[in-house]
Amino acid sequence: QKEVEQDPGPLSVPEGAIVSLNCTYSNSAFQYFMWYRQYSRKGPELLMYTYSSGNKEDGRFTAQVDKSSKYISLFIRDSQPSDSATYLCAPGGSYIPTFGRGTSLIVHP
Amino acid sequence: NAGVTQTPKFQVLKTGQSMTLQCAQDMNHNSMYWYRQDPGMGLRLIYYSASEGTTDKGEVPNGYNVSRLNKREFSLRLESAAPSQTSVYFCASSLQGAGYGYTFGSGTRLTVV
């Protein structure tokens, strides 16, 4: 079992929609989580780094962790076609992370 | 600021041939990593180097060797390529350690025929 699990999608939404991307994790010891964004034929880039309590907001992006259900979410407000990419989650902190498979997001005009 | 640079970007090998994938970072990062990415499998760690002079196996090390040449450079060698090694290879580096965030290179697309 991978450390994190994601639905690979694709998730297709219209421009302007609120997007919710989700991961589940298995190890209750995880304290930090990372979200990466990967455009087609590019390397992943670190999007957000969050501690496992409350929400973290960065522009149109909000990361949320629910420790009780071991559930991580990334919300994208006012989604744009340029947000079309694969989003990967991974545990952070001192671990060498095992990445989820990623969720493919398509935002159509 | 180039970040993490990988060469070559594309390569086609015949089964049994050898090659070395090069990776260099200019961010003075301590740790470097090699991943492969296959459709439906996500990113899988091949080898990593926590600091100059050390290397360790990751999840899928068989068929690969690595060399941490200096603090900047970390190479991945395929001694006898197999079709199962057809993949996209990413090099990454990190200042503190993998769990605090990577910077990835743009990848090498390798096809073994």
PDB file of N, CA and C in Angstrom, chain A:
ATOM      1  N   GLN A   1       0.856  -1.192   0.000  1.00  0.00           N
ATOM      2  CA  GLN A   1       0.000   0.000   0.000  1.00  0.00           C
ATOM      3  C   GLN A   1       0.891   1.241   0.000  1.00  0.00           C
ATOM      4  N   LYS A   2       0.597   2.170  -0.923  1.00  0.00           N
ATOM      5  CA  LYS A   2       1.346   3.415  -0.967  1.00  0.00           C
ATOM      6  C   LYS A   2       1.016   4.255   0.248  1.00  0.00           C
ATOM      7  N   GLU A   3       1.922   5.171   0.560  1.00  0.00           N
ATOM      8  CA  GLU A   3       1.701   6.044   1.707  1.00  0.00           C
ATOM      9  C   GLU A   3       0.523   6.981   1.478  1.00  0.00           C
ATOM     10  N   VAL A   4       0.319   7.382   0.237  1.00  0.00           N
ATOM     11  CA  VAL A   4      -0.825   8.218  -0.103  1.00  0.00           C
ATOM     12  C   VAL A   4      -1.517   7.629  -1.326  1.00  0.00           C
ATOM     13  N   GLU A   5      -2.814   7.825  -1.375  1.00  0.00           N
ATOM     14  CA  GLU A   5      -3.604   7.328  -2.492  1.00  0.00           C
ATOM     15  C   GLU A   5      -4.398   8.478  -3.091  1.00  0.00           C
ATOM     16  N   GLN A   6      -4.444   8.505  -4.423  1.00  0.00           N
ATOM     17  CA  GLN A   6      -5.203   9.525  -5.131  1.00  0.00           C
ATOM     18  C   GLN A   6      -6.005   8.878  -6.242  1.00  0.00           C
ATOM     19  N   ASP A   7      -7.144   9.455  -6.531  1.00  0.00           N
ATOM     20  CA  ASP A   7      -7.909   9.051  -7.704  1.00  0.00           C
ATOM     21  C   ASP A   7      -7.235   9.678  -8.922  1.00  0.00           C
ATOM     22  N   PRO A   8      -6.831   8.863  -9.906  1.00  0.00           N
ATOM     23  CA  PRO A   8      -6.084   9.424 -11.032  1.00  0.00           C
ATOM     24  C   PRO A   8      -6.903  10.303 -11.969  1.00  0.00           C
ATOM     25  N   GLY A   9      -8.233  10.249 -11.865  1.00  0.00           N
ATOM     26  CA  GLY A   9      -9.068  11.061 -12.734  1.00  0.00           C
ATOM     27  C   GLY A   9      -9.121  10.485 -14.147  1.00  0.00           C
ATOM     28  N   PRO A  10      -9.284  11.316 -15.186  1.00  0.00           N
ATOM     29  CA  PRO A  10      -9.182  12.782 -15.131  1.00  0.00           C
ATOM     30  C   PRO A  10     -10.428  13.443 -14.554  1.00  0.00           C
ATOM     31  N   LEU A  11     -10.207  14.598 -13.957  1.00  0.00           N
ATOM     32  CA  LEU A  11     -11.268  15.444 -13.461  1.00  0.00           C
ATOM     33  C   LEU A  11     -11.400  16.604 -14.445  1.00  0.00           C
ATOM     34  N   SER A  12     -12.560  16.729 -15.052  1.00  0.00           N
ATOM     35  CA  SER A  12     -12.798  17.756 -16.059  1.00  0.00           C
ATOM     36  C   SER A  12     -13.808  18.754 -15.528  1.00  0.00           C
ATOM     37  N   VAL A  13     -13.448  20.054 -15.537  1.00  0.00           N
ATOM     38  CA  VAL A  13     -14.318  21.088 -14.998  1.00  0.00           C
ATOM     39  C   VAL A  13     -14.336  22.275 -15.947  1.00  0.00           C
ATOM     40  N   PRO A  14     -15.390  23.101 -15.886  1.00  0.00           N
ATOM     41  CA  PRO A  14     -15.400  24.315 -16.713  1.00  0.00           C
ATOM     42  C   PRO A  14     -14.584  25.412 -16.054  1.00  0.00           C
ATOM     43  N   GLU A  15     -14.073  26.315 -16.847  1.00  0.00           N
ATOM     44  CA  GLU A  15     -13.335  27.465 -16.323  1.00  0.00           C
ATOM     45  C   GLU A  15     -14.168  28.216 -15.293  1.00  0.00           C
ATOM     46  N   GLY A  16     -13.539  28.611 -14.201  1.00  0.00           N
ATOM     47  CA  GLY A  16     -14.223  29.336 -13.144  1.00  0.00           C
ATOM     48  C   GLY A  16     -14.756  28.460 -12.027  1.00  0.00           C
ATOM     49  N   ALA A  17     -14.746  27.168 -12.210  1.00  0.00           N
ATOM     50  CA  ALA A  17     -15.261  26.253 -11.195  1.00  0.00           C
ATOM     51  C   ALA A  17     -14.317  26.180  -9.997  1.00  0.00           C
ATOM     52  N   ILE A  18     -14.867  25.764  -8.861  1.00  0.00           N
ATOM     53  CA  ILE A  18     -14.046  25.431  -7.687  1.00  0.00           C
ATOM     54  C   ILE A  18     -13.695  23.946  -7.790  1.00  0.00           C
ATOM     55  N   VAL A  19     -12.402  23.675  -7.705  1.00  0.00           N
ATOM     56  CA  VAL A  19     -11.917  22.305  -7.861  1.00  0.00           C
ATOM     57  C   VAL A  19     -11.496  21.766  -6.502  1.00  0.00           C
ATOM     58  N   SER A  20     -11.815  20.526  -6.247  1.00  0.00           N
ATOM     59  CA  SER A  20     -11.370  19.841  -5.035  1.00  0.00           C
ATOM     60  C   SER A  20     -10.584  18.604  -5.433  1.00  0.00           C
ATOM     61  N   LEU A  21      -9.327  18.565  -5.039  1.00  0.00           N
ATOM     62  CA  LEU A  21      -8.454  17.425  -5.301  1.00  0.00           C
ATOM     63  C   LEU A  21      -8.127  16.775  -3.964  1.00  0.00           C
ATOM     64  N   ASN A  22      -8.158  15.459  -3.918  1.00  0.00           N
ATOM     65  CA  ASN A  22      -8.082  14.776  -2.625  1.00  0.00           C
ATOM     66  C   ASN A  22      -7.068  13.652  -2.587  1.00  0.00           C
ATOM     67  N   CYS A  23      -6.522  13.436  -1.401  1.00  0.00           N
ATOM     68  CA  CYS A  23      -5.632  12.305  -1.133  1.00  0.00           C
ATOM     69  C   CYS A  23      -6.024  11.707   0.207  1.00  0.00           C
ATOM     70  N   THR A  24      -5.806  10.418   0.333  1.00  0.00           N
ATOM     71  CA  THR A  24      -5.894   9.780   1.641  1.00  0.00           C
ATOM     72  C   THR A  24      -4.512   9.260   1.996  1.00  0.00           C
ATOM     73  N   TYR A  25      -4.215   9.218   3.296  1.00  0.00           N
ATOM     74  CA  TYR A  25      -2.922   8.703   3.722  1.00  0.00           C
ATOM     75  C   TYR A  25      -3.118   7.690   4.827  1.00  0.00           C
ATOM     76  N   SER A  26      -2.095   6.858   5.023  1.00  0.00           N
ATOM     77  CA  SER A  26      -2.261   5.711   5.920  1.00  0.00           C
ATOM     78  C   SER A  26      -1.546   5.875   7.254  1.00  0.00           C
ATOM     79  N   ASN A  27      -0.495   6.686   7.299  1.00  0.00           N
ATOM     80  CA  ASN A  27       0.343   6.761   8.483  1.00  0.00           C
ATOM     81  C   ASN A  27      -0.041   7.979   9.328  1.00  0.00           C
ATOM     82  N   SER A  28      -0.583   7.734  10.501  1.00  0.00           N
ATOM     83  CA  SER A  28      -1.040   8.830  11.348  1.00  0.00           C
ATOM     84  C   SER A  28       0.117   9.659  11.900  1.00  0.00           C
ATOM     85  N   ALA A  29       1.352   9.196  11.709  1.00  0.00           N
ATOM     86  CA  ALA A  29       2.511   9.955  12.188  1.00  0.00           C
ATOM     87  C   ALA A  29       2.868  11.117  11.263  1.00  0.00           C
ATOM     88  N   PHE A  30       2.318  11.123  10.043  1.00  0.00           N
ATOM     89  CA  PHE A  30       2.633  12.212   9.130  1.00  0.00           C
ATOM     90  C   PHE A  30       2.135  13.535   9.697  1.00  0.00           C
ATOM     91  N   GLN A  31       3.016  14.547   9.676  1.00  0.00           N
ATOM     92  CA  GLN A  31       2.670  15.848  10.201  1.00  0.00           C
ATOM     93  C   GLN A  31       2.623  16.919   9.119  1.00  0.00           C
ATOM     94  N   TYR A  32       3.352  16.700   8.048  1.00  0.00           N
ATOM     95  CA  TYR A  32       3.433  17.684   6.980  1.00  0.00           C
ATOM     96  C   TYR A  32       3.016  17.041   5.667  1.00  0.00           C
ATOM     97  N   PHE A  33       2.521  17.857   4.775  1.00  0.00           N
ATOM     98  CA  PHE A  33       2.119  17.335   3.468  1.00  0.00           C
ATOM     99  C   PHE A  33       2.501  18.348   2.394  1.00  0.00           C
ATOM    100  N   MET A  34       2.768  17.803   1.216  1.00  0.00           N
ATOM    101  CA  MET A  34       3.160  18.634   0.080  1.00  0.00           C
ATOM    102  C   MET A  34       2.235  18.369  -1.091  1.00  0.00           C
ATOM    103  N   TRP A  35       1.971  19.407  -1.834  1.00  0.00           N
ATOM    104  CA  TRP A  35       1.267  19.286  -3.112  1.00  0.00           C
ATOM    105  C   TRP A  35       2.208  19.751  -4.217  1.00  0.00           C
ATOM    106  N   TYR A  36       2.308  18.928  -5.260  1.00  0.00           N
ATOM    107  CA  TYR A  36       3.081  19.270  -6.435  1.00  0.00           C
ATOM    108  C   TYR A  36       2.145  19.367  -7.636  1.00  0.00           C
ATOM    109  N   ARG A  37       2.527  20.219  -8.565  1.00  0.00           N
ATOM    110  CA  ARG A  37       1.809  20.360  -9.826  1.00  0.00           C
ATOM    111  C   ARG A  37       2.749  19.951 -10.934  1.00  0.00           C
ATOM    112  N   GLN A  38       2.254  19.136 -11.865  1.00  0.00           N
ATOM    113  CA  GLN A  38       3.076  18.678 -12.973  1.00  0.00           C
ATOM    114  C   GLN A  38       2.346  18.922 -14.284  1.00  0.00           C
ATOM    115  N   TYR A  39       2.897  19.828 -15.081  1.00  0.00           N
ATOM    116  CA  TYR A  39       2.361  20.041 -16.415  1.00  0.00           C
ATOM    117  C   TYR A  39       2.867  18.928 -17.335  1.00  0.00           C
ATOM    118  N   SER A  40       2.132  18.732 -18.424  1.00  0.00           N
ATOM    119  CA  SER A  40       2.461  17.662 -19.356  1.00  0.00           C
ATOM    120  C   SER A  40       3.899  17.815 -19.867  1.00  0.00           C
ATOM    121  N   ARG A  41       4.653  16.744 -19.794  1.00  0.00           N
ATOM    122  CA  ARG A  41       6.023  16.675 -20.306  1.00  0.00           C
ATOM    123  C   ARG A  41       6.993  17.607 -19.553  1.00  0.00           C
ATOM    124  N   LYS A  42       6.643  17.897 -18.278  1.00  0.00           N
ATOM    125  CA  LYS A  42       7.509  18.708 -17.430  1.00  0.00           C
ATOM    126  C   LYS A  42       7.737  17.980 -16.112  1.00  0.00           C
ATOM    127  N   GLY A  43       8.722  18.451 -15.348  1.00  0.00           N
ATOM    128  CA  GLY A  43       8.931  17.909 -14.016  1.00  0.00           C
ATOM    129  C   GLY A  43       7.948  18.502 -13.030  1.00  0.00           C
ATOM    130  N   PRO A  44       7.652  17.786 -11.938  1.00  0.00           N
ATOM    131  CA  PRO A  44       6.759  18.339 -10.916  1.00  0.00           C
ATOM    132  C   PRO A  44       7.375  19.582 -10.269  1.00  0.00           C
ATOM    133  N   GLU A  45       6.518  20.495  -9.824  1.00  0.00           N
ATOM    134  CA  GLU A  45       6.974  21.686  -9.096  1.00  0.00           C
ATOM    135  C   GLU A  45       6.194  21.770  -7.794  1.00  0.00           C
ATOM    136  N   LEU A  46       6.876  22.140  -6.733  1.00  0.00           N
ATOM    137  CA  LEU A  46       6.246  22.251  -5.426  1.00  0.00           C
ATOM    138  C   LEU A  46       5.242  23.396  -5.431  1.00  0.00           C
ATOM    139  N   LEU A  47       4.010  23.072  -5.098  1.00  0.00           N
ATOM    140  CA  LEU A  47       2.930  24.061  -5.122  1.00  0.00           C
ATOM    141  C   LEU A  47       2.658  24.592  -3.720  1.00  0.00           C
ATOM    142  N   MET A  48       2.495  23.674  -2.780  1.00  0.00           N
ATOM    143  CA  MET A  48       2.195  24.088  -1.414  1.00  0.00           C
ATOM    144  C   MET A  48       2.771  23.080  -0.436  1.00  0.00           C
ATOM    145  N   TYR A  49       3.124  23.595   0.732  1.00  0.00           N
ATOM    146  CA  TYR A  49       3.641  22.768   1.809  1.00  0.00           C
ATOM    147  C   TYR A  49       2.803  23.119   3.034  1.00  0.00           C
ATOM    148  N   THR A  50       2.196  22.120   3.654  1.00  0.00           N
ATOM    149  CA  THR A  50       1.269  22.424   4.731  1.00  0.00           C
ATOM    150  C   THR A  50       1.473  21.518   5.925  1.00  0.00           C
ATOM    151  N   TYR A  51       1.258  22.081   7.097  1.00  0.00           N
ATOM    152  CA  TYR A  51       1.297  21.327   8.325  1.00  0.00           C
ATOM    153  C   TYR A  51      -0.087  20.750   8.572  1.00  0.00           C
ATOM    154  N   SER A  52      -0.146  19.676   9.336  1.00  0.00           N
ATOM    155  CA  SER A  52      -1.393  18.916   9.448  1.00  0.00           C
ATOM    156  C   SER A  52      -2.373  19.511  10.464  1.00  0.00           C
ATOM    157  N   SER A  53      -2.623  20.786  10.377  1.00  0.00           N
ATOM    158  CA  SER A  53      -3.683  21.374  11.201  1.00  0.00           C
ATOM    159  C   SER A  53      -4.195  22.602  10.482  1.00  0.00           C
ATOM    160  N   GLY A  54      -5.508  22.654  10.298  1.00  0.00           N
ATOM    161  CA  GLY A  54      -6.100  23.824   9.696  1.00  0.00           C
ATOM    162  C   GLY A  54      -5.861  23.915   8.211  1.00  0.00           C
ATOM    163  N   ASN A  55      -6.098  25.112   7.694  1.00  0.00           N
ATOM    164  CA  ASN A  55      -5.971  25.374   6.270  1.00  0.00           C
ATOM    165  C   ASN A  55      -4.760  26.243   6.005  1.00  0.00           C
ATOM    166  N   LYS A  56      -4.256  26.129   4.793  1.00  0.00           N
ATOM    167  CA  LYS A  56      -3.223  27.040   4.327  1.00  0.00           C
ATOM    168  C   LYS A  56      -3.654  27.588   2.989  1.00  0.00           C
ATOM    169  N   GLU A  57      -3.614  28.887   2.847  1.00  0.00           N
ATOM    170  CA  GLU A  57      -4.091  29.536   1.632  1.00  0.00           C
ATOM    171  C   GLU A  57      -2.940  30.235   0.928  1.00  0.00           C
ATOM    172  N   ASP A  58      -2.940  30.120  -0.411  1.00  0.00           N
ATOM    173  CA  ASP A  58      -1.934  30.816  -1.212  1.00  0.00           C
ATOM    174  C   ASP A  58      -2.610  31.214  -2.520  1.00  0.00           C
ATOM    175  N   GLY A  59      -3.069  32.454  -2.569  1.00  0.00           N
ATOM    176  CA  GLY A  59      -3.768  32.915  -3.766  1.00  0.00           C
ATOM    177  C   GLY A  59      -5.058  32.147  -3.972  1.00  0.00           C
ATOM    178  N   ARG A  60      -5.196  31.529  -5.123  1.00  0.00           N
ATOM    179  CA  ARG A  60      -6.415  30.771  -5.423  1.00  0.00           C
ATOM    180  C   ARG A  60      -6.374  29.350  -4.862  1.00  0.00           C
ATOM    181  N   PHE A  61      -5.293  28.980  -4.235  1.00  0.00           N
ATOM    182  CA  PHE A  61      -5.103  27.608  -3.745  1.00  0.00           C
ATOM    183  C   PHE A  61      -5.238  27.552  -2.220  1.00  0.00           C
ATOM    184  N   THR A  62      -5.971  26.538  -1.745  1.00  0.00           N
ATOM    185  CA  THR A  62      -6.101  26.288  -0.312  1.00  0.00           C
ATOM    186  C   THR A  62      -5.857  24.811  -0.058  1.00  0.00           C
ATOM    187  N   ALA A  63      -4.936  24.525   0.865  1.00  0.00           N
ATOM    188  CA  ALA A  63      -4.667  23.143   1.258  1.00  0.00           C
ATOM    189  C   ALA A  63      -5.293  22.903   2.621  1.00  0.00           C
ATOM    190  N   GLN A  64      -5.901  21.740   2.786  1.00  0.00           N
ATOM    191  CA  GLN A  64      -6.608  21.414   4.021  1.00  0.00           C
ATOM    192  C   GLN A  64      -6.262  19.988   4.418  1.00  0.00           C
ATOM    193  N   VAL A  65      -6.068  19.773   5.703  1.00  0.00           N
ATOM    194  CA  VAL A  65      -5.780  18.440   6.210  1.00  0.00           C
ATOM    195  C   VAL A  65      -6.799  18.073   7.271  1.00  0.00           C
ATOM    196  N   ASP A  66      -7.365  16.897   7.160  1.00  0.00           N
ATOM    197  CA  ASP A  66      -8.280  16.354   8.159  1.00  0.00           C
ATOM    198  C   ASP A  66      -7.596  15.140   8.779  1.00  0.00           C
ATOM    199  N   LYS A  67      -6.975  15.343   9.935  1.00  0.00           N
ATOM    200  CA  LYS A  67      -6.205  14.263  10.562  1.00  0.00           C
ATOM    201  C   LYS A  67      -7.094  13.119  11.021  1.00  0.00           C
ATOM    202  N   SER A  68      -8.302  13.431  11.437  1.00  0.00           N
ATOM    203  CA  SER A  68      -9.172  12.380  11.980  1.00  0.00           C
ATOM    204  C   SER A  68      -9.525  11.344  10.920  1.00  0.00           C
ATOM    205  N   SER A  69      -9.669  11.793   9.671  1.00  0.00           N
ATOM    206  CA  SER A  69      -9.998  10.858   8.600  1.00  0.00           C
ATOM    207  C   SER A  69      -8.817  10.591   7.691  1.00  0.00           C
ATOM    208  N   LYS A  70      -7.659  11.162   7.977  1.00  0.00           N
ATOM    209  CA  LYS A  70      -6.450  11.005   7.177  1.00  0.00           C
ATOM    210  C   LYS A  70      -6.729  11.404   5.723  1.00  0.00           C
ATOM    211  N   TYR A  71      -7.214  12.605   5.575  1.00  0.00           N
ATOM    212  CA  TYR A  71      -7.692  13.095   4.287  1.00  0.00           C
ATOM    213  C   TYR A  71      -7.043  14.450   4.020  1.00  0.00           C
ATOM    214  N   ILE A  72      -6.464  14.601   2.818  1.00  0.00           N
ATOM    215  CA  ILE A  72      -5.815  15.851   2.424  1.00  0.00           C
ATOM    216  C   ILE A  72      -6.551  16.398   1.214  1.00  0.00           C
ATOM    217  N   SER A  73      -6.794  17.687   1.204  1.00  0.00           N
ATOM    218  CA  SER A  73      -7.494  18.288   0.076  1.00  0.00           C
ATOM    219  C   SER A  73      -6.751  19.516  -0.424  1.00  0.00           C
ATOM    220  N   LEU A  74      -6.849  19.731  -1.721  1.00  0.00           N
ATOM    221  CA  LEU A  74      -6.365  20.957  -2.352  1.00  0.00           C
ATOM    222  C   LEU A  74      -7.536  21.563  -3.114  1.00  0.00           C
ATOM    223  N   PHE A  75      -7.901  22.799  -2.745  1.00  0.00           N
ATOM    224  CA  PHE A  75      -8.988  23.495  -3.418  1.00  0.00           C
ATOM    225  C   PHE A  75      -8.409  24.568  -4.333  1.00  0.00           C
ATOM    226  N   ILE A  76      -8.956  24.661  -5.517  1.00  0.00           N
ATOM    227  CA  ILE A  76      -8.566  25.701  -6.459  1.00  0.00           C
ATOM    228  C   ILE A  76      -9.803  26.526  -6.774  1.00  0.00           C
ATOM    229  N   ARG A  77      -9.755  27.811  -6.443  1.00  0.00           N
ATOM    230  CA  ARG A  77     -10.875  28.708  -6.741  1.00  0.00           C
ATOM    231  C   ARG A  77     -10.684  29.331  -8.117  1.00  0.00           C
ATOM    232  N   ASP A  78     -11.799  29.666  -8.753  1.00  0.00           N
ATOM    233  CA  ASP A  78     -11.760  30.355 -10.043  1.00  0.00           C
ATOM    234  C   ASP A  78     -10.762  29.650 -10.974  1.00  0.00           C
ATOM    235  N   SER A  79     -10.973  28.379 -11.192  1.00  0.00           N
ATOM    236  CA  SER A  79     -10.023  27.576 -11.968  1.00  0.00           C
ATOM    237  C   SER A  79      -9.861  28.120 -13.383  1.00  0.00           C
ATOM    238  N   GLN A  80      -8.640  28.018 -13.878  1.00  0.00           N
ATOM    239  CA  GLN A  80      -8.261  28.532 -15.195  1.00  0.00           C
ATOM    240  C   GLN A  80      -7.737  27.389 -16.078  1.00  0.00           C
ATOM    241  N   PRO A  81      -7.838  27.541 -17.381  1.00  0.00           N
ATOM    242  CA  PRO A  81      -7.255  26.500 -18.257  1.00  0.00           C
ATOM    243  C   PRO A  81      -5.778  26.238 -17.951  1.00  0.00           C
ATOM    244  N   SER A  82      -5.067  27.262 -17.473  1.00  0.00           N
ATOM    245  CA  SER A  82      -3.652  27.095 -17.136  1.00  0.00           C
ATOM    246  C   SER A  82      -3.447  26.216 -15.895  1.00  0.00           C
ATOM    247  N   ASP A  83      -4.528  25.909 -15.177  1.00  0.00           N
ATOM    248  CA  ASP A  83      -4.426  24.996 -14.036  1.00  0.00           C
ATOM    249  C   ASP A  83      -4.472  23.536 -14.486  1.00  0.00           C
ATOM    250  N   SER A  84      -4.719  23.307 -15.752  1.00  0.00           N
ATOM    251  CA  SER A  84      -4.766  21.937 -16.278  1.00  0.00           C
ATOM    252  C   SER A  84      -3.398  21.287 -16.120  1.00  0.00           C
ATOM    253  N   ALA A  85      -3.340  20.247 -15.318  1.00  0.00           N
ATOM    254  CA  ALA A  85      -2.076  19.607 -14.959  1.00  0.00           C
ATOM    255  C   ALA A  85      -2.406  18.380 -14.122  1.00  0.00           C
ATOM    256  N   THR A  86      -1.374  17.655 -13.748  1.00  0.00           N
ATOM    257  CA  THR A  86      -1.538  16.565 -12.775  1.00  0.00           C
ATOM    258  C   THR A  86      -1.062  17.058 -11.422  1.00  0.00           C
ATOM    259  N   TYR A  87      -1.855  16.786 -10.389  1.00  0.00           N
ATOM    260  CA  TYR A  87      -1.545  17.241  -9.036  1.00  0.00           C
ATOM    261  C   TYR A  87      -1.203  16.029  -8.177  1.00  0.00           C
ATOM    262  N   LEU A  88      -0.016  16.087  -7.565  1.00  0.00           N
ATOM    263  CA  LEU A  88       0.476  14.985  -6.752  1.00  0.00           C
ATOM    264  C   LEU A  88       0.576  15.413  -5.298  1.00  0.00           C
ATOM    265  N   CYS A  89       0.197  14.523  -4.410  1.00  0.00           N
ATOM    266  CA  CYS A  89       0.381  14.788  -2.989  1.00  0.00           C
ATOM    267  C   CYS A  89       1.446  13.851  -2.438  1.00  0.00           C
ATOM    268  N   ALA A  90       2.078  14.257  -1.348  1.00  0.00           N
ATOM    269  CA  ALA A  90       3.116  13.438  -0.731  1.00  0.00           C
ATOM    270  C   ALA A  90       3.284  13.861   0.715  1.00  0.00           C
ATOM    271  N   PRO A  91       3.630  12.938   1.607  1.00  0.00           N
ATOM    272  CA  PRO A  91       3.928  13.330   2.975  1.00  0.00           C
ATOM    273  C   PRO A  91       5.220  14.118   3.022  1.00  0.00           C
ATOM    274  N   GLY A  92       5.329  15.043   3.956  1.00  0.00           N
ATOM    275  CA  GLY A  92       6.518  15.856   4.101  1.00  0.00           C
ATOM    276  C   GLY A  92       7.218  15.588   5.405  1.00  0.00           C
ATOM    277  N   GLY A  93       8.008  16.563   5.875  1.00  0.00           N
ATOM    278  CA  GLY A  93       8.782  16.377   7.078  1.00  0.00           C
ATOM    279  C   GLY A  93      10.040  15.598   6.797  1.00  0.00           C
ATOM    280  N   SER A  94      10.417  14.711   7.670  1.00  0.00           N
ATOM    281  CA  SER A  94      11.695  14.027   7.550  1.00  0.00           C
ATOM    282  C   SER A  94      11.650  12.804   6.642  1.00  0.00           C
ATOM    283  N   TYR A  95      10.493  12.490   6.102  1.00  0.00           N
ATOM    284  CA  TYR A  95      10.381  11.297   5.283  1.00  0.00           C
ATOM    285  C   TYR A  95      10.926  11.526   3.876  1.00  0.00           C
ATOM    286  N   ILE A  96      11.378  10.446   3.233  1.00  0.00           N
ATOM    287  CA  ILE A  96      11.546  10.471   1.787  1.00  0.00           C
ATOM    288  C   ILE A  96      10.192  10.075   1.236  1.00  0.00           C
ATOM    289  N   PRO A  97       9.485  11.005   0.628  1.00  0.00           N
ATOM    290  CA  PRO A  97       8.079  10.772   0.332  1.00  0.00           C
ATOM    291  C   PRO A  97       7.850   9.752  -0.762  1.00  0.00           C
ATOM    292  N   THR A  98       6.792   9.011  -0.592  1.00  0.00           N
ATOM    293  CA  THR A  98       6.240   8.200  -1.670  1.00  0.00           C
ATOM    294  C   THR A  98       5.079   8.983  -2.246  1.00  0.00           C
ATOM    295  N   PHE A  99       5.142   9.260  -3.522  1.00  0.00           N
ATOM    296  CA  PHE A  99       4.128  10.086  -4.147  1.00  0.00           C
ATOM    297  C   PHE A  99       2.892   9.278  -4.493  1.00  0.00           C
ATOM    298  N   GLY A 100       1.735   9.942  -4.423  1.00  0.00           N
ATOM    299  CA  GLY A 100       0.540   9.360  -4.996  1.00  0.00           C
ATOM    300  C   GLY A 100       0.669   9.347  -6.512  1.00  0.00           C
ATOM    301  N   ARG A 101      -0.261   8.646  -7.188  1.00  0.00           N
ATOM    302  CA  ARG A 101      -0.212   8.573  -8.644  1.00  0.00           C
ATOM    303  C   ARG A 101      -0.540   9.908  -9.286  1.00  0.00           C
ATOM    304  N   GLY A 102      -1.153  10.801  -8.522  1.00  0.00           N
ATOM    305  CA  GLY A 102      -1.532  12.083  -9.085  1.00  0.00           C
ATOM    306  C   GLY A 102      -2.936  12.056  -9.655  1.00  0.00           C
ATOM    307  N   THR A 103      -3.583  13.217  -9.628  1.00  0.00           N
ATOM    308  CA  THR A 103      -4.901  13.400 -10.233  1.00  0.00           C
ATOM    309  C   THR A 103      -4.765  14.348 -11.406  1.00  0.00           C
ATOM    310  N   SER A 104      -5.225  13.905 -12.558  1.00  0.00           N
ATOM    311  CA  SER A 104      -5.177  14.741 -13.756  1.00  0.00           C
ATOM    312  C   SER A 104      -6.384  15.681 -13.762  1.00  0.00           C
ATOM    313  N   LEU A 105      -6.129  16.976 -13.857  1.00  0.00           N
ATOM    314  CA  LEU A 105      -7.176  18.003 -13.890  1.00  0.00           C
ATOM    315  C   LEU A 105      -7.194  18.656 -15.266  1.00  0.00           C
ATOM    316  N   ILE A 106      -8.384  18.746 -15.828  1.00  0.00           N
ATOM    317  CA  ILE A 106      -8.573  19.439 -17.105  1.00  0.00           C
ATOM    318  C   ILE A 106      -9.583  20.545 -16.880  1.00  0.00           C
ATOM    319  N   VAL A 107      -9.187  21.793 -17.117  1.00  0.00           N
ATOM    320  CA  VAL A 107     -10.087  22.938 -17.015  1.00  0.00           C
ATOM    321  C   VAL A 107     -10.354  23.423 -18.436  1.00  0.00           C
ATOM    322  N   HIS A 108     -11.597  23.289 -18.874  1.00  0.00           N
ATOM    323  CA  HIS A 108     -11.906  23.659 -20.260  1.00  0.00           C
ATOM    324  C   HIS A 108     -12.577  25.022 -20.308  1.00  0.00           C
ATOM    325  N   PRO A 109     -12.201  25.820 -21.334  1.00  0.00           N
ATOM    326  CA  PRO A 109     -12.756  27.196 -21.453  1.00  0.00           C
ATOM    327  C   PRO A 109     -14.275  27.174 -21.640  1.00  0.00           C
TER     328      PRO A 109
END
